[in-house]
Coordinates of C-alpha atoms in Angstrom, one line a residue:
X350 CA -0.1 -0.1 0.0
X351 CA 1.4 3.4 -0.9
X352 CA 2.0 6.5 1.1
X353 CA -1.1 8.4 0.0
X354 CA -3.3 5.3 0.4
X355 CA -2.0 5.3 3.9
X356 CA -2.6 8.7 4.5
X357 CA -6.2 8.7 3.2
X358 CA -6.7 5.9 5.6
X359 CA -5.1 7.7 8.6
X360 CA -7.5 11.0 7.7
X361 CA -10.7 8.8 7.4
X362 CA -9.7 7.4 11.0
X363 CA -9.1 11.2 12.4
X364 CA -12.3 12.2 10.8
X365 CA -14.2 8.9 12.8
X366 CA -12.4 10.3 15.8
X367 CA -13.8 13.5 15.2
X368 CA -17.1 12.1 14.4
X369 CA -17.4 10.4 17.6
X370 CA -17.8 13.5 19.4
X371 CA -20.2 14.7 16.5
X372 CA -24.0 13.5 16.9
X373 CA -24.7 13.0 13.2
X374 CA -21.5 11.0 12.1
X375 CA -21.1 7.6 12.6
X376 CA -17.5 8.0 14.0
X377 CA -16.6 4.2 15.2
X378 CA -18.3 3.0 11.4
X379 CA -15.8 5.3 9.7
X380 CA -12.8 4.1 12.3
X381 CA -13.8 0.4 11.5
X382 CA -14.4 0.8 7.4
X383 CA -11.1 2.6 7.3
X384 CA -9.3 -0.5 9.1
X385 CA -11.1 -2.8 6.8
X386 CA -10.1 -0.9 3.3
X387 CA -6.6 -0.8 4.8
X388 CA -6.6 -4.5 5.5
X389 CA -8.2 -5.7 2.4
X390 CA -6.0 -3.5 0.2
X391 CA -2.8 -4.5 2.0
X392 CA -3.5 -8.3 2.6
X393 CA -0.9 -9.0 5.2
X394 CA -1.4 -11.3 8.4
X395 CA -0.8 -8.2 10.7
X396 CA -3.3 -6.3 8.9
X397 CA -5.8 -9.0 9.1
X398 CA -4.9 -9.3 12.8
X399 CA -5.9 -5.5 13.2
X400 CA -9.1 -5.9 11.6
X401 CA -10.2 -8.8 13.8
X402 CA -9.1 -6.9 17.1
X403 CA -11.0 -4.1 15.6
X404 CA -14.1 -6.0 14.9
X405 CA -14.0 -7.6 18.3
X406 CA -13.4 -4.1 20.1
X407 CA -16.3 -2.4 18.2
X408 CA -18.6 -5.2 19.1
X409 CA -17.6 -5.4 22.8
X410 CA -17.8 -1.3 22.8
X411 CA -21.5 -1.2 21.5
X412 CA -22.7 -3.8 23.9
X413 CA -21.2 -1.4 26.8
X414 CA -22.7 1.3 25.0
X415 CA -25.8 -0.5 25.2
X416 CA -25.9 -1.1 28.5
X417 CA -25.0 2.6 29.5
X418 CA -27.4 5.7 29.4
X419 CA -28.3 7.1 25.8
X420 CA -26.8 10.2 24.5
X421 CA -29.2 13.1 25.5
X422 CA -26.7 15.9 25.9
X423 CA -28.1 18.7 23.9
X424 CA -26.1 20.1 21.2
X425 CA -25.6 23.7 21.0
X426 CA -22.3 26.0 21.1
X427 CA -21.8 25.6 24.5
X428 CA -22.0 21.3 24.5
X429 CA -20.0 21.1 21.4
X430 CA -17.1 23.0 22.8
X431 CA -17.2 20.8 26.0
X432 CA -17.1 17.7 23.8
X433 CA -14.3 19.4 21.9
X434 CA -12.5 20.1 25.5
X435 CA -13.2 16.4 26.3
X436 CA -11.9 15.2 23.4
X437 CA -8.9 17.0 23.3
X438 CA -8.3 15.9 26.9
X439 CA -8.7 12.1 25.9
X440 CA -6.2 12.3 23.2
X441 CA -3.8 14.1 25.2
X442 CA -4.3 11.7 28.3
X443 CA -4.0 9.0 25.6
X444 CA -0.6 9.9 24.6
X445 CA 1.0 11.4 27.4
X446 CA 0.0 8.2 29.8
X447 CA -0.3 5.5 27.2
X448 CA -3.9 4.0 26.4
X449 CA -5.1 4.4 30.1
X450 CA -4.4 8.2 30.2
X451 CA -7.8 8.6 27.8
X452 CA -10.4 8.5 30.4
X453 CA -9.0 10.9 33.1
X454 CA -8.3 13.2 30.2
X455 CA -11.7 13.1 28.9
X456 CA -12.9 14.0 32.5
X457 CA -10.4 16.3 33.0
X458 CA -11.4 18.3 29.6
X459 CA -14.8 18.3 30.6
X460 CA -14.1 19.6 34.3
X461 CA -11.8 22.2 32.6
X462 CA -14.1 23.5 30.5
X463 CA -17.2 23.2 33.4
X464 CA -14.6 25.3 35.8
X465 CA -13.9 27.9 33.2
X466 CA -17.5 28.6 32.5
X467 CA -18.6 28.2 36.0
X468 CA -16.0 29.2 38.1
X469 CA -16.2 27.2 41.3
X470 CA -14.8 23.5 41.8
X471 CA -17.8 22.5 43.5
X472 CA -20.1 23.4 40.4
X473 CA -17.6 22.2 38.1
X474 CA -17.7 18.4 40.0
X475 CA -21.7 18.7 39.8
X476 CA -21.5 19.4 36.3
X477 CA -19.3 17.2 35.2
X478 CA -21.5 14.0 36.9
X479 CA -24.4 15.5 35.3
X480 CA -22.6 15.3 31.8
X481 CA -21.1 12.0 32.5
X482 CA -24.9 10.6 33.5
X483 CA -26.3 12.2 30.6
X484 CA -24.3 10.3 27.9
X485 CA -20.7 11.3 28.5
X486 CA -19.8 7.8 29.6
X487 CA -21.4 6.5 26.4
X488 CA -19.4 9.0 24.3
X489 CA -16.2 8.2 26.4
X490 CA -16.7 4.3 25.7
X491 CA -16.8 5.1 22.0
X492 CA -14.1 7.3 21.8
X493 CA -11.7 5.1 23.9
X494 CA -12.6 2.0 21.5
X495 CA -11.7 4.1 18.2
X496 CA -8.4 5.4 20.0
X497 CA -7.4 1.8 20.7
X498 CA -8.2 1.1 17.1
X499 CA -6.3 4.0 15.7
X500 CA -3.2 3.0 17.9
X501 CA -3.7 -0.6 16.8
X502 CA -3.7 0.7 13.1
X503 CA -0.8 3.4 13.5
X504 CA 1.4 0.4 15.4
X505 CA 0.7 -2.0 12.5
X506 CA 1.6 0.4 10.0
X507 CA 5.0 1.4 11.8
X508 CA 6.1 -1.5 12.9
X509 CA 4.3 -4.4 10.8

């Protein structure tokens, strides 16, 4: 597979990661489809194993998200900014503390946004709890799964 094809797959994966945070885009489906396209056009054993792992992770993620409360976040400018802060925190956490840092990074992004918006620690913590109960946990589960799949793809491309 050529460099331009890999770049295109990477851009679709990045679009899928952003799509997890947007309500109208099927983010996890885009990430999985990009990995599937890569595996079909680059038939190596490592590509197939990444696709099998991505499929298994997606199935587990769907089961977990089904058990969690549905997304009921109001999508206005404030919540989009909050989701952007949460997504940025999750990505930074994923990179700084490999893999497991995504969860506290997501929570820290929501907390910092709410702290700046509301001003007090107690109000920000209460808002964080409300966001996580209102569907933030579902978004976090889907985003974490997509980050794991993206990391597996990057690892397979770089070292495979």
